[in-house]
mmCIF file of C-alpha atoms in Angstrom:
data_model
loop_
_atom_site.group_PDB
_atom_site.id
_atom_site.type_symbol
_atom_site.label_atom_id
_atom_site.label_comp_id
_atom_site.label_asym_id
_atom_site.label_seq_id
_atom_site.Cartn_x
_atom_site.Cartn_y
_atom_site.Cartn_z
ATOM 1 C CA UNK A 1 118.753 92.054 108.846
ATOM 2 C CA UNK A 2 117.187 95.351 109.825
ATOM 3 C CA UNK A 3 113.891 96.749 108.586
ATOM 4 C CA UNK A 4 114.138 99.963 106.589
ATOM 5 C CA UNK A 5 112.484 103.124 107.718
ATOM 6 C CA UNK A 6 112.568 106.824 107.881
ATOM 7 C CA UNK A 7 113.713 106.015 111.435
ATOM 8 C CA UNK A 8 116.136 103.156 110.748
ATOM 9 C CA UNK A 9 113.571 100.507 111.677
ATOM 10 C CA UNK A 10 110.127 100.628 110.072
ATOM 11 C CA UNK A 11 107.394 98.353 110.627
ATOM 12 C CA UNK A 12 104.134 97.370 112.304
ATOM 13 C CA UNK A 13 94.470 85.042 112.626
ATOM 14 C CA UNK A 14 91.790 83.003 112.353
ATOM 15 C CA UNK A 15 90.204 80.683 109.898
ATOM 16 C CA UNK A 16 92.670 77.801 110.017
ATOM 17 C CA UNK A 17 92.147 74.255 108.875
ATOM 18 C CA UNK A 18 92.502 71.173 110.944
ATOM 19 C CA UNK A 19 95.566 69.689 109.254
ATOM 20 C CA UNK A 20 98.750 70.079 111.246
ATOM 21 C CA UNK A 21 101.656 70.859 108.934
ATOM 22 C CA UNK A 22 105.092 70.996 110.511
ATOM 23 C CA UNK A 23 104.928 73.690 113.185
ATOM 24 C CA UNK A 24 101.706 75.451 112.252
ATOM 25 C CA UNK A 25 98.184 74.785 111.160
ATOM 26 C CA UNK A 26 97.847 75.086 107.397
ATOM 27 C CA UNK A 27 94.673 75.654 105.441
ATOM 28 C CA UNK A 28 93.720 76.248 101.833
ATOM 29 C CA UNK A 29 91.171 78.793 100.683
ATOM 30 C CA UNK A 30 90.182 80.732 97.597
ATOM 31 C CA UNK A 31 88.208 79.663 94.576
ATOM 32 C CA UNK A 32 90.545 80.739 91.823
ATOM 33 C CA UNK A 33 91.456 78.885 88.672
ATOM 34 C CA UNK A 34 94.939 78.162 90.002
ATOM 35 C CA UNK A 35 96.633 80.798 87.862
ATOM 36 C CA UNK A 36 98.184 82.339 91.004
ATOM 37 C CA UNK A 37 98.914 80.371 94.175
ATOM 38 C CA UNK A 38 99.903 82.298 97.282
ATOM 39 C CA UNK A 39 101.182 81.211 100.679
ATOM 40 C CA UNK A 40 100.444 83.342 103.731
ATOM 41 C CA UNK A 41 102.503 82.818 106.894
ATOM 42 C CA UNK A 42 100.898 84.664 109.793
ATOM 43 C CA UNK A 43 102.743 85.556 112.987
ATOM 44 C CA UNK A 44 100.340 85.071 115.891
ATOM 45 C CA UNK A 45 96.729 84.731 117.022
ATOM 46 C CA UNK A 46 95.895 88.234 118.250
ATOM 47 C CA UNK A 47 92.830 90.064 116.953
ATOM 48 C CA UNK A 48 95.099 91.893 114.504
ATOM 49 C CA UNK A 49 96.395 88.626 113.066
ATOM 50 C CA UNK A 50 92.884 87.176 112.861
ATOM 51 C CA UNK A 51 91.642 90.207 110.928
ATOM 52 C CA UNK A 52 94.732 90.194 108.719
ATOM 53 C CA UNK A 53 94.169 86.540 107.811
ATOM 54 C CA UNK A 54 90.508 87.180 107.041
ATOM 55 C CA UNK A 55 91.443 90.115 104.802
ATOM 56 C CA UNK A 56 94.097 88.094 102.977
ATOM 57 C CA UNK A 57 91.651 85.211 102.471
ATOM 58 C CA UNK A 58 88.823 87.400 101.211
ATOM 59 C CA UNK A 59 91.051 89.393 98.883
ATOM 60 C CA UNK A 60 92.724 86.279 97.460
ATOM 61 C CA UNK A 61 89.298 84.828 96.713
ATOM 62 C CA UNK A 62 88.152 88.066 95.062
ATOM 63 C CA UNK A 63 91.320 88.151 92.955
ATOM 64 C CA UNK A 64 90.885 84.519 91.831
ATOM 65 C CA UNK A 65 93.992 83.278 93.649
ATOM 66 C CA UNK A 66 94.465 80.033 95.548
ATOM 67 C CA UNK A 67 95.748 80.615 99.071
ATOM 68 C CA UNK A 68 97.495 78.396 101.620
ATOM 69 C CA UNK A 69 97.871 79.791 105.133
ATOM 70 C CA UNK A 70 99.783 78.868 108.283
ATOM 71 C CA UNK A 71 100.395 80.449 111.685
ATOM 72 C CA UNK A 72 103.773 80.683 113.429
ATOM 73 C CA UNK A 73 102.331 81.520 116.876
ATOM 74 C CA UNK A 74 105.106 83.986 117.791
ATOM 75 C CA UNK A 75 107.801 81.343 117.242
ATOM 76 C CA UNK A 76 110.645 82.160 114.829
ATOM 77 C CA UNK A 77 111.482 78.481 114.381
ATOM 78 C CA UNK A 78 107.882 77.730 113.505
ATOM 79 C CA UNK A 79 107.955 80.563 111.002
ATOM 80 C CA UNK A 80 110.880 79.049 109.128
ATOM 81 C CA UNK A 81 109.178 75.650 109.150
ATOM 82 C CA UNK A 82 106.040 77.240 107.728
ATOM 83 C CA UNK A 83 108.114 78.918 105.017
ATOM 84 C CA UNK A 84 109.611 75.529 104.132
ATOM 85 C CA UNK A 85 106.141 73.992 103.996
ATOM 86 C CA UNK A 86 104.917 76.697 101.618
ATOM 87 C CA UNK A 87 107.977 76.164 99.426
ATOM 88 C CA UNK A 88 107.129 72.453 99.241
ATOM 89 C CA UNK A 89 103.689 73.455 97.960
ATOM 90 C CA UNK A 90 105.419 75.375 95.137
ATOM 91 C CA UNK A 91 103.465 78.578 95.683
ATOM 92 C CA UNK A 92 104.060 81.475 93.295
ATOM 93 C CA UNK A 93 104.767 83.908 96.126
ATOM 94 C CA UNK A 94 104.794 84.096 99.916
ATOM 95 C CA UNK A 95 103.132 86.779 102.027
ATOM 96 C CA UNK A 96 104.752 86.903 105.475
ATOM 97 C CA UNK A 97 103.689 88.629 108.685
ATOM 98 C CA UNK A 98 106.902 87.906 110.557
ATOM 99 C CA UNK A 99 107.281 86.967 114.195
ATOM 100 C CA UNK A 100 110.552 88.876 114.479
ATOM 101 C CA UNK A 101 112.531 90.885 111.955
ATOM 102 C CA UNK A 102 115.643 88.892 112.849
ATOM 103 C CA UNK A 103 113.856 85.778 111.580
ATOM 104 C CA UNK A 104 113.424 87.296 108.137
ATOM 105 C CA UNK A 105 117.023 86.710 107.090
ATOM 106 C CA UNK A 106 116.583 82.937 107.196
ATOM 107 C CA UNK A 107 113.099 83.134 105.680
ATOM 108 C CA UNK A 108 114.220 85.200 102.710
ATOM 109 C CA UNK A 109 117.338 83.142 102.094
ATOM 110 C CA UNK A 110 115.305 79.920 102.107
ATOM 111 C CA UNK A 111 112.674 81.327 99.745
ATOM 112 C CA UNK A 112 115.232 82.902 97.401
ATOM 113 C CA UNK A 113 117.067 79.590 97.098
ATOM 114 C CA UNK A 114 113.755 78.025 96.036
ATOM 115 C CA UNK A 115 113.029 80.858 93.597
ATOM 116 C CA UNK A 116 109.892 81.975 95.452
ATOM 117 C CA UNK A 117 109.491 85.732 96.101
ATOM 118 C CA UNK A 118 108.385 87.058 99.497
ATOM 119 C CA UNK A 119 106.024 89.977 100.087
ATOM 120 C CA UNK A 120 106.168 91.360 103.636
ATOM 121 C CA UNK A 121 103.386 92.802 105.754
ATOM 122 C CA UNK A 122 104.059 95.417 108.460
ATOM 123 C CA UNK A 123 107.843 95.502 107.968
ATOM 124 C CA UNK A 124 110.353 95.978 105.167
ATOM 125 C CA UNK A 125 114.051 95.143 104.887
ATOM 126 C CA UNK A 126 117.075 97.352 104.333
ATOM 127 C CA UNK A 127 117.766 95.656 101.007
ATOM 128 C CA UNK A 128 114.433 95.537 99.215
ATOM 129 C CA UNK A 129 116.069 93.893 96.191
ATOM 130 C CA UNK A 130 115.787 90.636 98.146
ATOM 131 C CA UNK A 131 111.997 90.711 98.402
ATOM 132 C CA UNK A 132 109.054 91.258 96.076
ATOM 133 C CA UNK A 133 107.603 94.131 98.088
ATOM 134 C CA UNK A 134 106.067 95.216 101.380
ATOM 135 C CA UNK A 135 102.969 96.775 102.923
ATOM 136 C CA UNK A 136 104.630 98.787 105.667
ATOM 137 C CA UNK A 137 103.207 100.016 108.939
ATOM 138 C CA UNK A 138 105.597 102.555 110.453
ATOM 139 C CA UNK A 139 105.297 101.244 113.988
ATOM 140 C CA UNK A 140 107.736 103.777 115.389
ATOM 141 C CA UNK A 141 105.453 106.478 114.010
ATOM 142 C CA UNK A 142 102.474 104.741 115.611
ATOM 143 C CA UNK A 143 104.154 104.960 119.003
ATOM 144 C CA UNK A 144 105.181 108.524 118.272
ATOM 145 C CA UNK A 145 101.601 109.565 117.543
ATOM 146 C CA UNK A 146 100.467 108.243 120.923
ATOM 147 C CA UNK A 147 103.376 110.006 122.615
ATOM 148 C CA UNK A 148 102.395 113.213 120.858
ATOM 149 C CA UNK A 149 98.914 112.960 122.337
ATOM 150 C CA UNK A 150 100.397 112.477 125.825
ATOM 151 C CA UNK A 151 102.665 115.491 125.323
ATOM 152 C CA UNK A 152 99.771 117.692 124.256
ATOM 153 C CA UNK A 153 97.500 116.501 127.067
ATOM 154 C CA UNK A 154 100.185 116.914 129.751
ATOM 155 C CA UNK A 155 100.757 120.490 128.579
ATOM 156 C CA UNK A 156 104.249 120.730 130.074
ATOM 157 C CA UNK A 157 103.405 119.313 133.499
ATOM 158 C CA UNK A 158 105.677 116.703 135.074
ATOM 159 C CA UNK A 159 103.923 113.372 134.532
ATOM 160 C CA UNK A 160 104.671 109.686 135.040
ATOM 161 C CA UNK A 161 104.057 107.114 132.307
ATOM 162 C CA UNK A 162 103.777 103.330 132.374
ATOM 163 C CA UNK A 163 104.324 101.068 129.376
ATOM 164 C CA UNK A 164 102.712 97.669 128.880
ATOM 165 C CA UNK A 165 104.617 96.269 125.910
ATOM 166 C CA UNK A 166 103.724 93.259 123.792
ATOM 167 C CA UNK A 167 105.952 90.244 123.240
ATOM 168 C CA UNK A 168 109.647 90.962 122.627
ATOM 169 C CA UNK A 169 110.171 91.191 118.875
ATOM 170 C CA UNK A 170 109.518 93.300 115.826
ATOM 171 C CA UNK A 171 106.134 94.879 116.519
ATOM 172 C CA UNK A 172 106.382 95.577 120.222
ATOM 173 C CA UNK A 173 109.993 96.785 120.172
ATOM 174 C CA UNK A 174 109.277 99.280 117.416
ATOM 175 C CA UNK A 175 106.012 100.509 118.939
ATOM 176 C CA UNK A 176 107.491 101.026 122.378
ATOM 177 C CA UNK A 177 110.721 102.491 121.018
ATOM 178 C CA UNK A 178 108.816 105.027 118.948
ATOM 179 C CA UNK A 179 106.620 105.961 121.900
ATOM 180 C CA UNK A 180 109.425 106.409 124.418
ATOM 181 C CA UNK A 181 111.619 108.341 121.991
ATOM 182 C CA UNK A 182 108.843 110.801 121.155
ATOM 183 C CA UNK A 183 107.850 111.583 124.748
ATOM 184 C CA UNK A 184 108.718 115.084 125.974
ATOM 185 C CA UNK A 185 111.235 115.618 128.761
ATOM 186 C CA UNK A 186 108.443 116.309 131.271
ATOM 187 C CA UNK A 187 107.029 112.785 130.799
ATOM 188 C CA UNK A 188 108.999 110.123 132.682
ATOM 189 C CA UNK A 189 108.602 106.412 131.981
ATOM 190 C CA UNK A 190 108.513 104.811 135.432
ATOM 191 C CA UNK A 191 107.658 101.234 134.371
ATOM 192 C CA UNK A 192 108.006 99.199 131.181
ATOM 193 C CA UNK A 193 106.934 95.550 131.236
ATOM 194 C CA UNK A 194 105.782 93.075 128.568
ATOM 195 C CA UNK A 195 102.146 91.985 128.491
ATOM 196 C CA UNK A 196 102.993 89.423 125.789
ATOM 197 C CA UNK A 197 99.970 90.535 123.716
ATOM 198 C CA UNK A 198 97.908 88.569 126.251
ATOM 199 C CA UNK A 199 95.086 90.401 128.088
ATOM 200 C CA UNK A 200 95.353 88.239 131.225
ATOM 201 C CA UNK A 201 99.105 88.800 131.422
ATOM 202 C CA UNK A 202 98.644 92.522 130.746
ATOM 203 C CA UNK A 203 96.117 92.769 133.557
ATOM 204 C CA UNK A 204 98.593 91.172 135.973
ATOM 205 C CA UNK A 205 101.301 93.573 134.812
ATOM 206 C CA UNK A 206 98.954 96.536 135.286
ATOM 207 C CA UNK A 207 97.961 95.438 138.796
ATOM 208 C CA UNK A 208 101.617 95.325 139.827
ATOM 209 C CA UNK A 209 102.392 98.562 138.019
ATOM 210 C CA UNK A 210 99.693 100.609 139.727
ATOM 211 C CA UNK A 211 100.670 99.210 143.134
ATOM 212 C CA UNK A 212 104.269 100.265 142.570
ATOM 213 C CA UNK A 213 103.304 103.616 141.016
ATOM 214 C CA UNK A 214 99.967 104.756 142.493
ATOM 215 C CA UNK A 215 100.471 108.272 141.105
ATOM 216 C CA UNK A 216 100.715 107.072 137.482
ATOM 217 C CA UNK A 217 99.291 109.607 135.007
ATOM 218 C CA UNK A 218 99.407 107.817 131.636
ATOM 219 C CA UNK A 219 99.896 104.342 130.209
ATOM 220 C CA UNK A 220 100.876 103.223 126.722
ATOM 221 C CA UNK A 221 99.649 99.698 125.921
ATOM 222 C CA UNK A 222 100.838 97.896 122.784
ATOM 223 C CA UNK A 223 97.408 96.765 121.609
ATOM 224 C CA UNK A 224 93.788 97.416 122.509
ATOM 225 C CA UNK A 225 93.020 93.898 123.725
ATOM 226 C CA UNK A 226 95.616 94.380 126.439
ATOM 227 C CA UNK A 227 94.622 98.011 126.971
ATOM 228 C CA UNK A 228 91.062 97.079 127.925
ATOM 229 C CA UNK A 229 92.414 94.572 130.465
ATOM 230 C CA UNK A 230 94.784 97.221 131.808
ATOM 231 C CA UNK A 231 91.835 99.601 132.166
ATOM 232 C CA UNK A 232 90.014 97.028 134.320
ATOM 233 C CA UNK A 233 93.063 96.602 136.537
ATOM 234 C CA UNK A 234 93.548 100.328 137.001
ATOM 235 C CA UNK A 235 89.862 100.928 137.705
ATOM 236 C CA UNK A 236 89.771 98.110 140.263
ATOM 237 C CA UNK A 237 92.759 99.726 142.004
ATOM 238 C CA UNK A 238 90.997 103.082 142.159
ATOM 239 C CA UNK A 239 93.153 104.574 139.409
ATOM 240 C CA UNK A 240 90.390 105.604 137.019
ATOM 241 C CA UNK A 241 92.259 108.833 136.324
ATOM 242 C CA UNK A 242 95.127 107.110 134.479
ATOM 243 C CA UNK A 243 94.790 107.926 130.781
ATOM 244 C CA UNK A 244 95.528 105.028 128.430
ATOM 245 C CA UNK A 245 96.710 105.308 124.830
ATOM 246 C CA UNK A 246 96.949 102.289 122.574
ATOM 247 C CA UNK A 247 97.158 100.863 119.063
ATOM 248 C CA UNK A 248 94.991 99.226 116.368
ATOM 249 C CA UNK A 249 91.633 100.960 115.858
ATOM 250 C CA UNK A 250 89.508 97.854 116.356
ATOM 251 C CA UNK A 251 85.767 98.061 116.860
ATOM 252 C CA UNK A 252 86.187 97.465 120.603
ATOM 253 C CA UNK A 253 89.041 99.960 120.770
ATOM 254 C CA UNK A 254 87.015 102.704 119.105
ATOM 255 C CA UNK A 255 84.093 101.991 121.429
ATOM 256 C CA UNK A 256 86.477 102.392 124.375
ATOM 257 C CA UNK A 257 87.690 105.732 123.025
ATOM 258 C CA UNK A 258 84.068 106.791 122.588
ATOM 259 C CA UNK A 259 83.145 106.034 126.205
ATOM 260 C CA UNK A 260 86.421 107.254 127.702
ATOM 261 C CA UNK A 261 88.034 103.979 128.790
ATOM 262 C CA UNK A 262 90.837 104.784 126.336
ATOM 263 C CA UNK A 263 92.018 108.329 125.754
ATOM 264 C CA UNK A 264 93.384 107.728 122.247
ATOM 265 C CA UNK A 265 94.441 104.997 119.858
ATOM 266 C CA UNK A 266 96.258 104.825 116.533
ATOM 267 C CA UNK A 267 94.383 103.078 113.759
ATOM 268 C CA UNK A 268 96.368 100.859 111.405
ATOM 269 C CA UNK A 269 93.771 98.826 109.543
ATOM 270 C CA UNK A 270 94.378 95.073 109.263
ATOM 271 C CA UNK A 271 91.800 95.082 106.468
ATOM 272 C CA UNK A 272 93.880 97.554 104.459
ATOM 273 C CA UNK A 273 97.131 95.698 105.096
ATOM 274 C CA UNK A 274 95.684 92.391 103.887
ATOM 275 C CA UNK A 275 94.089 93.884 100.790
ATOM 276 C CA UNK A 276 97.275 95.733 99.896
ATOM 277 C CA UNK A 277 99.448 92.652 100.381
ATOM 278 C CA UNK A 278 97.426 90.365 98.123
ATOM 279 C CA UNK A 279 96.723 92.888 95.375
ATOM 280 C CA UNK A 280 100.299 94.159 95.323
ATOM 281 C CA UNK A 281 101.766 90.645 95.335
ATOM 282 C CA UNK A 282 99.659 89.645 92.326
ATOM 283 C CA UNK A 283 100.423 92.913 90.554
ATOM 284 C CA UNK A 284 104.151 92.697 91.179
ATOM 285 C CA UNK A 285 104.245 89.093 89.999
ATOM 286 C CA UNK A 286 102.598 90.304 86.784
ATOM 287 C CA UNK A 287 105.142 93.177 86.605
ATOM 288 C CA UNK A 288 102.413 95.821 86.520
ATOM 289 C CA UNK A 289 104.089 99.233 86.477
ATOM 290 C CA UNK A 290 101.333 100.938 88.474
ATOM 291 C CA UNK A 291 101.953 98.731 91.528
ATOM 292 C CA UNK A 292 104.360 100.168 94.117
ATOM 293 C CA UNK A 293 107.006 97.908 95.594
ATOM 294 C CA UNK A 294 106.546 99.525 99.012
ATOM 295 C CA UNK A 295 103.151 100.763 100.212
ATOM 296 C CA UNK A 296 102.867 102.675 103.467
ATOM 297 C CA UNK A 297 99.650 101.937 105.337
ATOM 298 C CA UNK A 298 97.814 105.111 106.465
ATOM 299 C CA UNK A 299 97.808 105.847 110.189
ATOM 300 C CA UNK A 300 95.175 107.842 112.083
ATOM 301 C CA UNK A 301 95.421 109.074 115.678
ATOM 302 C CA UNK A 302 91.875 108.588 116.929
ATOM 303 C CA UNK A 303 90.307 110.480 119.835
ATOM 304 C CA UNK A 304 86.714 111.319 120.735
ATOM 305 C CA UNK A 305 86.994 114.287 118.389
ATOM 306 C CA UNK A 306 87.616 112.326 115.168
ATOM 307 C CA UNK A 307 86.120 108.864 115.626
ATOM 308 C CA UNK A 308 84.441 109.075 112.238
ATOM 309 C CA UNK A 309 87.865 109.253 110.538
ATOM 310 C CA UNK A 310 88.959 105.801 111.705
ATOM 311 C CA UNK A 311 89.102 103.294 108.815
ATOM 312 C CA UNK A 312 87.397 99.890 108.990
ATOM 313 C CA UNK A 313 89.724 97.608 110.897
ATOM 314 C CA UNK A 314 88.505 94.089 110.271
ATOM 315 C CA UNK A 315 86.632 92.547 107.323
ATOM 316 C CA UNK A 316 82.999 91.649 107.952
#
């Protein structure tokens, strides 16, 4: 099953309870009257996923919905188990931040058989008739915006570019694919390695990358947590001139753009994604005509020149 997009594939935790349910930790939150019960299956434990969970929890509470949540920890098998657990709880709808778009086929089939609709965050499917809706982050566009900044900054000069990807799967593959595809011919990717969305791993990757390519000009890093670790590695190797572009628009990421550790980042607010997912799910369940089935999350390329335009990333 492929995600839909203008570009074929479109894209883009943690207050969790102590009870271990199947493959993930499941918790209940919200103070609603039980009129709407939602299940949220998160994909990992990065800062993005933590902020997304917090946004989903806060919005569900504000909307009077009961919420159960679980985390798949980047494991497609765990995701399906979490889906099955939510089905056993007889939730009215599922909100899913998938580990991998390939995992969605089994998720959707399982939920459809149980008569429980799925609302997707970050990605959408080719056949949207199978799901309730989606809050879509065009991750290929995110990568393309960073590549556009590199192209403008390089100004036609021959430059070398390194890529520190995330974990293989939906988000990282789309981000990196969009970035590489949008680079101009004068920008050559000389290294592309996964940092697994882990700062320590990303720092190791960066240390090896700068040793192998001491003349590196730019680096694209698939999230800001890794990007800040990459910056440390480059600086320690005497490569302070390497310009780093990244993704998310977190508070730490914006601070790094402000002080020059990062050259640019693309903001895709986890707060907005979570709010959109919960409100749209409830509205679509109620068949409200004003609620769109697919909502595209706004993206902002952030540099020192437009820091004030970056949306709030994480709920307070």
